[in-house]
CSV table of C-alpha atoms in Angstrom, one decimal:
chain,number,residue,atom,x,y,z
A,1,UNK,CA,0.1,0.0,-0.1
A,2,UNK,CA,2.9,2.3,0.7
A,3,UNK,CA,4.2,1.8,-2.9
A,4,UNK,CA,0.7,2.5,-4.3
A,5,UNK,CA,0.4,5.7,-2.2
A,6,UNK,CA,3.9,6.8,-3.4
A,7,UNK,CA,3.1,6.2,-7.1
A,8,UNK,CA,-0.3,7.9,-6.6
A,9,UNK,CA,1.5,11.0,-5.1
A,10,UNK,CA,4.0,11.1,-8.0
A,11,UNK,CA,1.4,10.8,-10.6
A,12,UNK,CA,-0.8,13.6,-9.0
A,13,UNK,CA,2.2,15.9,-8.8
A,14,UNK,CA,3.6,15.2,-12.2
A,15,UNK,CA,3.5,18.2,-14.6
A,16,UNK,CA,0.6,18.5,-17.0
A,17,UNK,CA,1.6,18.5,-20.7
A,18,UNK,CA,-0.3,20.3,-23.4
A,19,UNK,CA,-2.2,17.1,-24.5
A,20,UNK,CA,-3.8,16.6,-21.2
A,21,UNK,CA,-4.9,20.3,-20.5
A,22,UNK,CA,-8.3,19.6,-21.9
A,23,UNK,CA,-8.6,16.6,-19.7
A,24,UNK,CA,-7.7,18.8,-16.7
A,25,UNK,CA,-10.3,21.3,-17.7
A,26,UNK,CA,-12.9,18.6,-17.9
A,27,UNK,CA,-11.8,17.2,-14.5
A,28,UNK,CA,-12.2,20.7,-12.9
A,29,UNK,CA,-15.8,20.7,-14.2
A,30,UNK,CA,-16.5,17.5,-12.5
A,31,UNK,CA,-14.8,18.6,-9.3
A,32,UNK,CA,-17.1,21.8,-9.4
A,33,UNK,CA,-20.1,19.7,-9.6
A,34,UNK,CA,-18.9,17.7,-6.7
A,35,UNK,CA,-18.4,20.9,-4.7
A,36,UNK,CA,-21.8,22.2,-5.5
A,37,UNK,CA,-23.5,18.9,-4.5
A,38,UNK,CA,-21.7,18.9,-1.1
A,39,UNK,CA,-22.6,22.7,-0.5
A,40,UNK,CA,-26.3,21.9,-1.3
A,41,UNK,CA,-26.3,18.9,1.0
A,42,UNK,CA,-24.7,20.7,4.0
A,43,UNK,CA,-26.9,23.9,3.5
A,44,UNK,CA,-30.0,21.8,3.1
A,45,UNK,CA,-29.6,19.9,6.3
A,46,UNK,CA,-28.6,23.0,8.2
A,47,UNK,CA,-31.7,24.9,7.0
A,48,UNK,CA,-34.1,22.0,7.7
A,49,UNK,CA,-32.7,21.2,11.0
A,50,UNK,CA,-32.7,24.9,12.0
A,51,UNK,CA,-36.3,25.3,10.7
A,52,UNK,CA,-37.5,22.2,12.7
A,53,UNK,CA,-35.7,23.2,15.9
A,54,UNK,CA,-37.1,26.9,15.6
A,55,UNK,CA,-40.6,25.6,15.1
A,56,UNK,CA,-40.4,22.9,17.9
A,57,UNK,CA,-38.9,25.4,20.3
A,58,UNK,CA,-41.9,27.9,19.6
A,59,UNK,CA,-44.5,25.3,20.1
A,60,UNK,CA,-42.8,24.0,23.2
A,61,UNK,CA,-42.7,27.5,24.7
A,62,UNK,CA,-46.3,28.4,23.7
A,63,UNK,CA,-47.9,25.0,24.7
A,64,UNK,CA,-47.3,22.4,27.5
A,65,UNK,CA,-45.0,19.6,27.0
A,66,UNK,CA,-47.3,17.4,28.9
A,67,UNK,CA,-50.8,18.0,30.1
A,68,UNK,CA,-52.4,16.2,33.0
A,69,UNK,CA,-56.2,16.7,33.5
A,70,UNK,CA,-59.3,15.0,34.7
A,71,UNK,CA,-60.7,12.7,32.0
A,72,UNK,CA,-63.9,14.8,31.4
A,73,UNK,CA,-61.8,17.8,30.4
A,74,UNK,CA,-61.0,16.1,27.1
A,75,UNK,CA,-64.8,16.2,26.2
A,76,UNK,CA,-66.2,19.0,28.4
A,77,UNK,CA,-64.5,22.4,28.4
A,78,UNK,CA,-66.8,23.9,31.0
A,79,UNK,CA,-65.3,25.3,34.2
A,80,UNK,CA,-66.4,22.1,36.0
A,81,UNK,CA,-63.6,20.2,34.2
A,82,UNK,CA,-60.9,20.9,36.6
A,83,UNK,CA,-58.1,19.2,38.5
A,84,UNK,CA,-56.7,19.6,41.9
A,85,UNK,CA,-52.9,19.6,42.3
A,86,UNK,CA,-53.0,17.4,45.5
A,87,UNK,CA,-50.0,16.3,47.5
A,88,UNK,CA,-50.0,12.9,46.0
A,89,UNK,CA,-49.9,14.3,42.6
A,90,UNK,CA,-47.2,16.9,43.6
A,91,UNK,CA,-45.1,14.0,44.8
A,92,UNK,CA,-45.2,12.4,41.3
A,93,UNK,CA,-45.2,15.5,39.1
A,94,UNK,CA,-42.2,17.5,40.5
A,95,UNK,CA,-38.7,18.5,39.5
A,96,UNK,CA,-37.6,17.2,42.9
A,97,UNK,CA,-38.8,13.6,42.0
A,98,UNK,CA,-37.8,13.6,38.4
A,99,UNK,CA,-34.8,15.6,37.1
A,100,UNK,CA,-36.1,15.5,33.6
A,101,UNK,CA,-39.0,17.8,34.7
A,102,UNK,CA,-38.2,21.6,34.6
A,103,UNK,CA,-41.5,22.9,36.1
A,104,UNK,CA,-45.0,21.8,36.9
A,105,UNK,CA,-47.8,24.4,37.1
A,106,UNK,CA,-51.5,24.7,37.4
A,107,UNK,CA,-53.0,26.3,34.3
A,108,UNK,CA,-56.5,27.6,33.8
A,109,UNK,CA,-57.9,27.7,30.3
A,110,UNK,CA,-61.4,28.9,29.7
A,111,UNK,CA,-63.3,30.4,26.7
A,112,UNK,CA,-64.1,34.1,27.1
A,113,UNK,CA,-65.3,37.2,25.2
A,114,UNK,CA,-63.1,40.2,25.2
A,115,UNK,CA,-64.9,43.5,24.8
A,116,UNK,CA,-63.5,46.9,24.1
A,117,UNK,CA,-65.2,50.1,22.9
A,118,UNK,CA,-64.2,49.1,19.3
A,119,UNK,CA,-65.7,45.7,19.3
A,120,UNK,CA,-65.3,42.2,20.9
A,121,UNK,CA,-63.4,38.9,20.1
A,122,UNK,CA,-63.9,35.3,21.2
A,123,UNK,CA,-60.7,34.1,22.9
A,124,UNK,CA,-59.3,31.6,25.3
A,125,UNK,CA,-58.2,33.1,28.6
A,126,UNK,CA,-55.0,31.2,29.7
A,127,UNK,CA,-54.5,31.8,33.4
A,128,UNK,CA,-51.0,31.1,34.8
A,129,UNK,CA,-49.6,31.5,38.2
A,130,UNK,CA,-47.5,34.5,39.4
A,131,UNK,CA,-44.3,32.5,39.2
A,132,UNK,CA,-44.8,31.2,35.7
A,133,UNK,CA,-42.0,31.6,33.3
A,134,UNK,CA,-43.1,34.2,30.7
A,135,UNK,CA,-39.6,34.8,29.4
A,136,UNK,CA,-40.6,33.6,25.8
A,137,UNK,CA,-43.6,35.9,25.6
A,138,UNK,CA,-41.3,38.7,26.8
A,139,UNK,CA,-39.1,38.2,23.9
A,140,UNK,CA,-42.2,38.5,21.6
A,141,UNK,CA,-43.5,41.7,23.1
A,142,UNK,CA,-44.2,44.5,20.7
A,143,UNK,CA,-45.3,46.9,23.4
A,144,UNK,CA,-45.6,47.0,27.2
A,145,UNK,CA,-44.3,44.4,29.6
A,146,UNK,CA,-45.1,40.8,30.7
A,147,UNK,CA,-46.8,41.6,33.9
A,148,UNK,CA,-49.9,39.7,34.8
A,149,UNK,CA,-50.3,40.8,38.4
A,150,UNK,CA,-53.3,42.8,39.7
A,151,UNK,CA,-55.5,41.7,36.8
A,152,UNK,CA,-53.0,42.5,34.2
A,153,UNK,CA,-53.3,40.5,30.9
A,154,UNK,CA,-51.2,40.0,27.7
A,155,UNK,CA,-52.9,40.0,24.2
A,156,UNK,CA,-51.7,39.3,20.8
A,157,UNK,CA,-50.8,42.1,18.2
A,158,UNK,CA,-53.6,40.7,15.9
A,159,UNK,CA,-56.2,41.0,18.7
A,160,UNK,CA,-54.9,44.5,19.6
A,161,UNK,CA,-55.1,45.7,15.9
A,162,UNK,CA,-58.5,44.1,15.5
A,163,UNK,CA,-60.1,45.9,18.6
A,164,UNK,CA,-57.7,49.0,18.4
A,165,UNK,CA,-56.4,48.3,21.9
A,166,UNK,CA,-53.2,49.7,23.4
A,167,UNK,CA,-51.2,49.0,26.4
A,168,UNK,CA,-52.5,50.5,29.6
A,169,UNK,CA,-56.2,50.3,28.5
A,170,UNK,CA,-58.8,48.7,30.6
A,171,UNK,CA,-60.9,45.9,29.0
A,172,UNK,CA,-63.9,43.9,29.9
A,173,UNK,CA,-63.6,40.1,29.8
A,174,UNK,CA,-66.8,38.0,29.9
A,175,UNK,CA,-67.0,34.4,31.1
A,176,UNK,CA,-69.9,31.9,31.0
A,177,UNK,CA,-70.2,30.0,34.3
A,178,UNK,CA,-73.1,27.8,35.4
A,179,UNK,CA,-75.4,29.5,32.9
A,180,UNK,CA,-74.4,32.9,34.2
A,181,UNK,CA,-72.2,35.5,32.6
A,182,UNK,CA,-69.4,36.9,34.8
A,183,UNK,CA,-67.3,39.9,34.0
A,184,UNK,CA,-63.8,40.8,35.1
A,185,UNK,CA,-62.1,44.1,34.2
A,186,UNK,CA,-58.4,43.8,33.4
A,187,UNK,CA,-55.6,46.0,32.2
A,188,UNK,CA,-53.6,45.3,29.0
A,189,UNK,CA,-50.1,45.4,30.3
A,190,UNK,CA,-48.4,43.8,27.2
A,191,UNK,CA,-48.9,43.0,23.6
A,192,UNK,CA,-47.2,40.1,21.9
A,193,UNK,CA,-46.5,38.7,18.5
A,194,UNK,CA,-45.3,35.1,18.3
A,195,UNK,CA,-45.9,34.7,14.5
A,196,UNK,CA,-48.1,31.7,15.3
A,197,UNK,CA,-51.5,32.7,13.9
A,198,UNK,CA,-53.1,29.6,15.7
A,199,UNK,CA,-51.9,31.0,19.1
A,200,UNK,CA,-52.1,34.7,18.6
A,201,UNK,CA,-55.7,34.8,17.2
A,202,UNK,CA,-57.2,32.8,20.0
A,203,UNK,CA,-55.2,33.1,23.2
A,204,UNK,CA,-54.8,35.8,25.8
A,205,UNK,CA,-52.6,35.4,29.0
A,206,UNK,CA,-53.6,36.5,32.5
A,207,UNK,CA,-53.3,35.6,36.1
A,208,UNK,CA,-54.8,32.2,37.3
A,209,UNK,CA,-56.4,34.0,40.1
A,210,UNK,CA,-59.0,35.6,37.7
A,211,UNK,CA,-60.3,32.2,36.6
A,212,UNK,CA,-60.2,30.7,40.1
A,213,UNK,CA,-62.5,33.6,41.3
A,214,UNK,CA,-64.7,33.2,38.3
A,215,UNK,CA,-65.2,29.5,38.7
A,216,UNK,CA,-64.8,29.4,42.5
A,217,UNK,CA,-61.9,27.0,42.3
A,218,UNK,CA,-59.8,26.4,45.4
A,219,UNK,CA,-56.2,27.7,45.4
A,220,UNK,CA,-54.7,24.3,44.2
A,221,UNK,CA,-57.4,23.8,41.4
A,222,UNK,CA,-57.2,24.6,37.7
A,223,UNK,CA,-58.0,23.3,34.2
A,224,UNK,CA,-54.9,21.1,34.0
A,225,UNK,CA,-51.3,20.6,35.2
A,226,UNK,CA,-48.8,21.8,32.8
A,227,UNK,CA,-45.5,19.9,32.7
A,228,UNK,CA,-42.4,21.3,31.0
A,229,UNK,CA,-39.4,19.1,30.5
A,230,UNK,CA,-35.8,20.1,30.3
A,231,UNK,CA,-35.5,18.6,26.9
A,232,UNK,CA,-38.0,17.8,24.2
A,233,UNK,CA,-36.4,14.4,23.8
A,234,UNK,CA,-37.5,13.5,27.4
A,235,UNK,CA,-41.2,14.2,26.8
A,236,UNK,CA,-42.4,10.6,25.9
A,237,UNK,CA,-40.2,9.0,28.6
A,238,UNK,CA,-41.6,11.4,31.3
A,239,UNK,CA,-45.1,10.9,30.0
A,240,UNK,CA,-44.8,7.1,30.3
A,241,UNK,CA,-43.2,7.5,33.9
A,242,UNK,CA,-46.1,9.7,34.9
A,243,UNK,CA,-48.8,7.3,33.6
A,244,UNK,CA,-47.1,4.4,35.4
A,245,UNK,CA,-46.7,6.3,38.7
A,246,UNK,CA,-50.3,7.7,38.7
A,247,UNK,CA,-51.6,4.2,38.0
A,248,UNK,CA,-49.5,2.8,40.7
A,249,UNK,CA,-50.7,5.5,43.2
A,250,UNK,CA,-54.4,5.0,42.2
A,251,UNK,CA,-54.2,1.3,42.7
A,252,UNK,CA,-53.0,1.8,46.2
A,253,UNK,CA,-56.0,1.5,48.4
A,254,UNK,CA,-54.3,3.6,51.2
A,255,UNK,CA,-53.8,6.5,48.8
A,256,UNK,CA,-56.2,9.4,48.7
A,257,UNK,CA,-55.6,10.0,45.0
A,258,UNK,CA,-58.8,9.4,43.1
A,259,UNK,CA,-60.4,10.1,39.7
A,260,UNK,CA,-59.5,9.2,36.1
A,261,UNK,CA,-56.6,11.2,34.8
A,262,UNK,CA,-55.7,11.9,31.2
A,263,UNK,CA,-52.2,12.7,30.1
A,264,UNK,CA,-51.3,14.0,26.6
A,265,UNK,CA,-48.1,15.2,25.1
A,266,UNK,CA,-47.3,18.3,23.0
A,267,UNK,CA,-47.4,16.1,19.9
A,268,UNK,CA,-50.8,14.8,20.7
A,269,UNK,CA,-52.1,18.5,21.0
A,270,UNK,CA,-50.5,19.7,17.9
A,271,UNK,CA,-50.6,16.9,15.3
A,272,UNK,CA,-50.8,19.0,12.2
A,273,UNK,CA,-47.6,20.9,13.1
A,274,UNK,CA,-45.7,17.8,13.8
A,275,UNK,CA,-46.9,16.0,10.8
A,276,UNK,CA,-45.7,18.8,8.7
A,277,UNK,CA,-42.3,18.8,10.4
A,278,UNK,CA,-42.1,15.0,9.8
A,279,UNK,CA,-42.7,15.7,6.2
A,280,UNK,CA,-39.6,17.8,6.2
A,281,UNK,CA,-37.6,14.7,6.9
A,282,UNK,CA,-38.8,13.2,3.8
A,283,UNK,CA,-37.9,16.2,1.8
A,284,UNK,CA,-34.3,16.3,3.1
A,285,UNK,CA,-33.9,12.6,2.3
A,286,UNK,CA,-34.9,13.2,-1.3
A,287,UNK,CA,-32.5,16.1,-1.6
A,288,UNK,CA,-29.6,14.1,-0.2
A,289,UNK,CA,-30.3,11.2,-2.5
A,290,UNK,CA,-30.4,13.5,-5.6
A,291,UNK,CA,-27.3,15.3,-4.6
A,292,UNK,CA,-25.4,12.1,-3.8
A,293,UNK,CA,-26.3,10.9,-7.3
A,294,UNK,CA,-24.8,14.1,-8.7
A,295,UNK,CA,-21.8,13.7,-6.5
A,296,UNK,CA,-21.3,10.1,-7.6
A,297,UNK,CA,-21.7,11.0,-11.3
A,298,UNK,CA,-19.0,13.6,-10.8
A,299,UNK,CA,-16.8,11.1,-9.0
A,300,UNK,CA,-17.0,8.5,-11.7
A,301,UNK,CA,-16.4,11.2,-14.3
A,302,UNK,CA,-13.2,12.1,-12.2
A,303,UNK,CA,-12.0,8.4,-12.2
A,304,UNK,CA,-12.6,8.1,-15.9
A,305,UNK,CA,-10.7,11.3,-16.8
A,306,UNK,CA,-7.8,10.4,-14.6
A,307,UNK,CA,-7.6,6.9,-16.0
A,308,UNK,CA,-7.8,8.1,-19.6
A,309,UNK,CA,-5.2,10.8,-18.9
A,310,UNK,CA,-2.7,8.3,-17.5
A,311,UNK,CA,-3.5,5.4,-19.8
A,312,UNK,CA,0.0,5.0,-21.1
A,313,UNK,CA,1.3,5.0,-17.5
A,314,UNK,CA,-1.1,2.1,-16.7
A,315,UNK,CA,0.4,0.1,-19.6
A,316,UNK,CA,3.9,0.8,-18.3
A,317,UNK,CA,3.0,-0.3,-14.8
A,318,UNK,CA,1.4,-3.5,-16.1
A,319,UNK,CA,4.5,-4.2,-18.1
A,320,UNK,CA,6.6,-3.8,-15.0
A,321,UNK,CA,4.5,-6.4,-13.2
A,322,UNK,CA,1.8,-4.4,-11.3
A,323,UNK,CA,-1.4,-6.2,-11.0
A,324,UNK,CA,-4.8,-4.8,-11.7
A,325,UNK,CA,-5.5,-4.5,-8.0
A,326,UNK,CA,-2.4,-2.4,-7.4
A,327,UNK,CA,-3.3,0.0,-10.2
A,328,UNK,CA,-6.9,0.3,-9.1
A,329,UNK,CA,-5.6,1.2,-5.7
A,330,UNK,CA,-3.4,3.8,-7.2
A,331,UNK,CA,-6.2,5.5,-9.1
A,332,UNK,CA,-8.7,5.2,-6.2
A,333,UNK,CA,-6.2,7.1,-4.0
A,334,UNK,CA,-5.8,9.8,-6.6
A,335,UNK,CA,-9.5,10.3,-6.9
A,336,UNK,CA,-10.1,10.0,-3.1
A,337,UNK,CA,-7.6,12.8,-2.6
A,338,UNK,CA,-9.5,15.0,-5.2
A,339,UNK,CA,-12.8,14.1,-3.3
A,340,UNK,CA,-11.3,15.2,0.1
A,341,UNK,CA,-10.2,18.5,-1.4
A,342,UNK,CA,-13.6,19.0,-2.9
A,343,UNK,CA,-15.2,18.2,0.4
A,344,UNK,CA,-13.0,20.7,2.3
A,345,UNK,CA,-13.9,23.3,-0.2
A,346,UNK,CA,-17.5,22.4,-0.3
A,347,UNK,CA,-17.8,22.4,3.5
A,348,UNK,CA,-15.9,25.7,3.8
A,349,UNK,CA,-18.3,27.4,1.3
A,350,UNK,CA,-21.3,26.0,3.0
A,351,UNK,CA,-20.2,27.0,6.5
A,352,UNK,CA,-19.3,30.5,5.3
A,353,UNK,CA,-22.9,30.9,3.8
A,354,UNK,CA,-24.5,29.4,6.9
A,355,UNK,CA,-22.5,31.8,9.2
A,356,UNK,CA,-23.5,34.8,7.1
A,357,UNK,CA,-27.1,33.8,7.3
A,358,UNK,CA,-26.9,33.2,11.0
A,359,UNK,CA,-25.5,36.6,11.9
A,360,UNK,CA,-26.9,38.8,9.2
A,361,UNK,CA,-30.2,37.2,8.3
A,362,UNK,CA,-29.6,37.7,4.5
A,363,UNK,CA,-32.6,35.6,3.4
A,364,UNK,CA,-35.9,36.7,5.0
A,365,UNK,CA,-39.2,34.8,5.2
A,366,UNK,CA,-42.9,35.6,5.3
A,367,UNK,CA,-43.6,35.3,9.0
A,368,UNK,CA,-47.4,34.6,8.3
A,369,UNK,CA,-46.4,31.5,6.2
A,370,UNK,CA,-43.3,30.3,7.9
A,371,UNK,CA,-43.8,31.5,11.5
A,372,UNK,CA,-40.4,33.3,11.5
A,373,UNK,CA,-38.8,36.3,9.7
A,374,UNK,CA,-35.7,34.8,8.3
A,375,UNK,CA,-34.2,31.4,7.3
A,376,UNK,CA,-32.9,29.7,10.4
A,377,UNK,CA,-29.8,27.5,10.3
A,378,UNK,CA,-28.3,25.0,12.6
A,379,UNK,CA,-24.7,24.0,12.6
A,380,UNK,CA,-24.2,20.9,14.7
A,381,UNK,CA,-22.7,17.6,15.2
A,382,UNK,CA,-24.6,16.1,12.2
A,383,UNK,CA,-22.0,17.7,9.8
A,384,UNK,CA,-19.6,15.0,10.9
A,385,UNK,CA,-21.8,11.9,10.1
A,386,UNK,CA,-22.9,13.7,6.9
A,387,UNK,CA,-19.4,14.1,5.7
A,388,UNK,CA,-18.4,10.6,6.7
A,389,UNK,CA,-21.5,9.2,4.8
A,390,UNK,CA,-20.4,11.3,1.7
A,391,UNK,CA,-16.9,9.8,2.0
A,392,UNK,CA,-18.0,6.2,2.3
A,393,UNK,CA,-20.5,6.6,-0.6
A,394,UNK,CA,-17.8,8.2,-2.8
A,395,UNK,CA,-15.4,5.4,-2.1
A,396,UNK,CA,-18.1,2.7,-2.9
A,397,UNK,CA,-18.9,4.6,-6.2
A,398,UNK,CA,-15.3,4.2,-7.3
A,399,UNK,CA,-15.0,0.5,-6.8
A,400,UNK,CA,-17.1,-0.7,-9.9
A,401,UNK,CA,-15.8,1.8,-12.4
A,402,UNK,CA,-12.1,1.1,-11.3
A,403,UNK,CA,-12.4,-2.3,-12.9
A,404,UNK,CA,-12.1,-0.8,-16.3
A,405,UNK,CA,-8.4,-0.8,-15.6
A,406,UNK,CA,-8.4,-4.7,-16.1
A,407,UNK,CA,-9.5,-4.2,-19.8
A,408,UNK,CA,-6.4,-2.1,-20.5
A,409,UNK,CA,-3.8,-4.0,-22.6
A,410,UNK,CA,0.0,-3.0,-22.0
A,411,UNK,CA,0.9,-3.5,-25.6
A,412,UNK,CA,-1.6,-1.0,-26.9
A,413,UNK,CA,-1.5,1.5,-24.2
A,414,UNK,CA,2.2,2.1,-24.0
A,415,UNK,CA,1.9,3.5,-27.5
A,416,UNK,CA,-1.4,5.3,-26.7
A,417,UNK,CA,-1.2,9.2,-26.8
């Protein structure tokens, strides 16, 4: 192998005569095609990965990772469908007992009608406790602040525009409870825009105490228990763990935990968005397959061009006793070195483009259609297995075409020009 590597290095570093300049030009075209295929593959994976992570992060910040509620809540959205965060449940659903859980909070969610001097809108009032993490909504604020204390509420920009509401204004919110209409007057402390129309058009955020007073719920009672995990990858595991622990606690005759509980995950509650994201995986696979076909075509072209350019050398090597296997190894080494250089250049160009997009947001998007204002990119560990895959496929693509060397006859090729 050392001899084959030595000969490959010598052949590659040998001077190019006038007769082979056209072959070199053709070889450069094939290399450029290979570089473009690598750039497209790296950029495509980075964009799709960034897009998925951005969408999943937004959904995870706006919705519960896991919801625990009384079974009737799934079918009956009246205020009577509530759950108490008892001591037994608190022992099971707590960051102290499961390190994968980031937080567990009581959340109230009730239909309401928001009325202002300029009109009204049907919304869902999402009541959260005082210590609830509103950092994501704070980052989405277009006006005001994320303060829900003292009957403060947050509404979306679309609702504010529709009803011509500004921060600091007092609004009336009407709830239906036990066939009676109850009104609460609140102050708009903040206006947000998440770019998620499904959320912005129907949700307003306020204090849980408002809903507890409307529905006469005790302090530890609300519509459901919201569980947020430290990682989206832990959701299914935590959900299975909660189901097992609640079933175990309910089966214990000494336990005071009673009722039928329903547990759903963020994927269950947002099937359309996640089905759309899963479809992106299919798209990226198709792109990778097409680009690998282009790369393989360029690689095979490189091998054929190199072999034809050195065909007289092959005859000399065979005349000196080199086997077909030895010569195949020599030319595979030459082409693999070309491939590695093309991969370095392709990855360099792709990373430069991705870094420019990450820092300067050169390519913008329509937020109404894509839920974000610019093309997101994610540069991560995936770039290593992707390049290893390209290298392996490239090597395999060289094996079959390299057998054309066996058909070359020394007597004819030594005189070939």
